[in-house]
Short mmCIF file of C-alpha atoms in Angstrom, two decimals:
data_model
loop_
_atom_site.label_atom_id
_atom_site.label_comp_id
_atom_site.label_asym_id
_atom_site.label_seq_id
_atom_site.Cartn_x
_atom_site.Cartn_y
_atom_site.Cartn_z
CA UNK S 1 45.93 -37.50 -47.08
CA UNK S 2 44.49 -36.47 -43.53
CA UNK S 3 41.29 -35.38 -43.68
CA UNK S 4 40.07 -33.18 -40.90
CA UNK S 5 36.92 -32.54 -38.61
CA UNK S 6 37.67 -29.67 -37.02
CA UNK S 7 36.76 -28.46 -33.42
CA UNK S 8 33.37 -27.46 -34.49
CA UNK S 9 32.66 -31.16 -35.94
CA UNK S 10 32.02 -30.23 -39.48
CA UNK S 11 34.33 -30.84 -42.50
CA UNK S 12 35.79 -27.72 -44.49
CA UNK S 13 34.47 -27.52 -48.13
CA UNK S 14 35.16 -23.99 -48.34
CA UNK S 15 36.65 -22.09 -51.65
CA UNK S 16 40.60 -22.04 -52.37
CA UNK S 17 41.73 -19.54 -49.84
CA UNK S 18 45.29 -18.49 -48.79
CA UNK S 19 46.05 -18.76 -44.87
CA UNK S 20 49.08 -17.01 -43.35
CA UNK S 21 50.64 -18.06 -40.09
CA UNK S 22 53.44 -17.26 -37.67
CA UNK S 23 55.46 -20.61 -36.56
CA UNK S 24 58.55 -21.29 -34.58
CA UNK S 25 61.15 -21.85 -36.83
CA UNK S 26 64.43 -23.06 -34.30
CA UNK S 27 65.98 -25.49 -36.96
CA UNK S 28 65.72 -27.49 -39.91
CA UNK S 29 64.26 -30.73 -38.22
CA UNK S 30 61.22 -27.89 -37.23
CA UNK S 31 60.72 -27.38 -40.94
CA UNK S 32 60.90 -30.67 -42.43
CA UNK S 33 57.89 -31.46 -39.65
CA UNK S 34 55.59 -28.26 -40.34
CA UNK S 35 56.45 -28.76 -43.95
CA UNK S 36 55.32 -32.64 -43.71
CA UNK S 37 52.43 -32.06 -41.40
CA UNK S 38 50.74 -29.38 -43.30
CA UNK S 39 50.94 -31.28 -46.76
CA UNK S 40 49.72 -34.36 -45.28
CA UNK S 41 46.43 -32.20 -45.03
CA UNK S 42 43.26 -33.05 -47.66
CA UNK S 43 42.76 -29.80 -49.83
CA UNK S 44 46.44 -28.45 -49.91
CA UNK S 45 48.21 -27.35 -53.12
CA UNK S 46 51.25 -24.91 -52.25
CA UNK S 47 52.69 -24.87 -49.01
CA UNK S 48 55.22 -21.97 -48.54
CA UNK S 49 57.89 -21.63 -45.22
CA UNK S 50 59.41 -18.44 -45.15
CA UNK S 51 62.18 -19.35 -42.33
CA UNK S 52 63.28 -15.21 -42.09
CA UNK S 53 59.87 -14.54 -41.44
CA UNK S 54 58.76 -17.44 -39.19
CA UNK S 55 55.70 -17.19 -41.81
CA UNK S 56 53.95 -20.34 -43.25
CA UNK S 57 51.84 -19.78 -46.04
CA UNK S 58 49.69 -22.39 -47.38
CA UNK S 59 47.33 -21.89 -50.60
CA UNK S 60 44.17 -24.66 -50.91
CA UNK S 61 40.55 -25.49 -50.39
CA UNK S 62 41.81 -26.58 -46.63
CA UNK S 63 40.58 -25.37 -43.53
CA UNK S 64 42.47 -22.93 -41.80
CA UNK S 65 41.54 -24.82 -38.09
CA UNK S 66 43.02 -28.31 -39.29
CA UNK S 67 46.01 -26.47 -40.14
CA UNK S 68 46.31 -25.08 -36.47
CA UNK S 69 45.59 -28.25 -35.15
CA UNK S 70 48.36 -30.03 -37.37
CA UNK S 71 51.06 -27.64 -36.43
CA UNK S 72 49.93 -28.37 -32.48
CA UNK S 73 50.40 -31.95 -32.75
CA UNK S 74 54.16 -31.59 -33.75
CA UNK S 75 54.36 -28.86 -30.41
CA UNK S 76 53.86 -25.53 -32.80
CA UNK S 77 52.38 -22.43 -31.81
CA UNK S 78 50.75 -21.46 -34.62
CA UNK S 79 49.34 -17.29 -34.43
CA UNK S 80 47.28 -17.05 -37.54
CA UNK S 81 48.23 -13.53 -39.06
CA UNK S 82 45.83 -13.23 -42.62
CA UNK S 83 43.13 -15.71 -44.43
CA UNK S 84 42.33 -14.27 -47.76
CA UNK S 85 41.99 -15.26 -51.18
CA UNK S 86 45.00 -16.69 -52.84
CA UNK S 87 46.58 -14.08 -55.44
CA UNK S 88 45.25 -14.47 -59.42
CA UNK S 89 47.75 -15.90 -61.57
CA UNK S 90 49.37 -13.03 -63.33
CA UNK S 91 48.70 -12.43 -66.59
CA UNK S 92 51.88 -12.61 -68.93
CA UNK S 93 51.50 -9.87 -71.94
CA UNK S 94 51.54 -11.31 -74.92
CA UNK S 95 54.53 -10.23 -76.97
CA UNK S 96 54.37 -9.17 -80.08
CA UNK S 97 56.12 -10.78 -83.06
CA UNK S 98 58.61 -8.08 -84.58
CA UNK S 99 57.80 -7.21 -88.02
CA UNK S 100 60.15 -7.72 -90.57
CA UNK S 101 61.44 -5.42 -92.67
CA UNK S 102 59.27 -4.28 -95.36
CA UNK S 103 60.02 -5.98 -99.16
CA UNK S 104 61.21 -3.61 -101.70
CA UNK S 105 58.89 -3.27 -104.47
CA UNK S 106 59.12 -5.06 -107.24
CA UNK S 107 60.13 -3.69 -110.31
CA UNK S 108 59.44 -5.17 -114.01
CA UNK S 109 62.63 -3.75 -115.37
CA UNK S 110 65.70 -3.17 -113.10
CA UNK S 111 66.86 0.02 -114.70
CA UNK S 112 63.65 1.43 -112.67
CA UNK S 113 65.35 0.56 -109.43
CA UNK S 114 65.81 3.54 -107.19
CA UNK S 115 69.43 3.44 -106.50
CA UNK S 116 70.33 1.05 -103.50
CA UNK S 117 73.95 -0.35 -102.90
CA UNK S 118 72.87 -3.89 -103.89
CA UNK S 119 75.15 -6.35 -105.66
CA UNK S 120 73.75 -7.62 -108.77
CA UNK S 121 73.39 -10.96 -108.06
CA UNK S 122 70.93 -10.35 -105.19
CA UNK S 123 68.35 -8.58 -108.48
CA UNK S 124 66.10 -11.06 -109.50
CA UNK S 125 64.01 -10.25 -113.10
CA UNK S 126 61.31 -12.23 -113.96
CA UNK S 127 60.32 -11.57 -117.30
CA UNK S 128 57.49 -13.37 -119.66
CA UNK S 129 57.17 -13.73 -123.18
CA UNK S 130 54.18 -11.62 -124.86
CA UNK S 131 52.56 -14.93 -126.07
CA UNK S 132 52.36 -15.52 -122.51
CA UNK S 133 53.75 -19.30 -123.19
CA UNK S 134 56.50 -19.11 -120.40
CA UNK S 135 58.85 -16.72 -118.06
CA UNK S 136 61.97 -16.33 -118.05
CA UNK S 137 63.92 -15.99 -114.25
CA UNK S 138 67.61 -13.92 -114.93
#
């Protein structure tokens, strides 16, 4: 990890921030170096290089000088275009479990059934004995 002392002499221990900046993008071999130089730098968790865009994107507690002065060694030209605050993480929704069917009610004796086209071995009776010493399962 490089750390940096920027122009001004002082370190960066600023809040996670997300810098923007317009690079010369000719071919890979210019990539793999702003890609390597800019990770190399103490504070930096996502680099992005959008090579349609000529747009680096980097996402850290870095500062956004050190950056600029990285890309410079390697012969960049970097034009800084936004410093913000990185986006929130986006809340996923939570999804819902899908209900099940509701049970049929269960009835004592099957001749109370409501009609349904059911095969009689899917009926289950559960019956018990008055003395209430077992139950029966037909």
């Amino acid at each position: 990890m490089v750390s940096c002392h920027n122009s001004f002499g002082f370190i960066w221990f600023g809040f996670e921030q997300k810098v923007e900046m317009q690079v010369d993008i000719n071919c890979g071999k210019c990539k793999n170096q702003i890609m390597q130089a800019v990770t190399e730098l103490e504070g930096v968790n996502q680099v992005v290089l959008d090579e349609e865009k000529s747009l680096l994107t980097v996402v850290g507690t870095m500062d956004p000088i050190c950056i600029a002065e990285q890309l410079r060694k390697i012969k960049q030209n970097p034009v800084v275009v936004n410093i913000g605050p990185p986006k929130p993480p986006e809340a996923k929704p939570e999804k819902k479990p899908e209900c099940c069917k509701p049970c049929l009610p269960y009835y004592h004796n099957t001749c109370d059934l409501p009609y349904y086209n059911y095969n009689t071995r899917d009926m289950v009776s559960v019956s018990s004995y008055e003395s209430g010493s077992g139950c029966t399962i037909v």
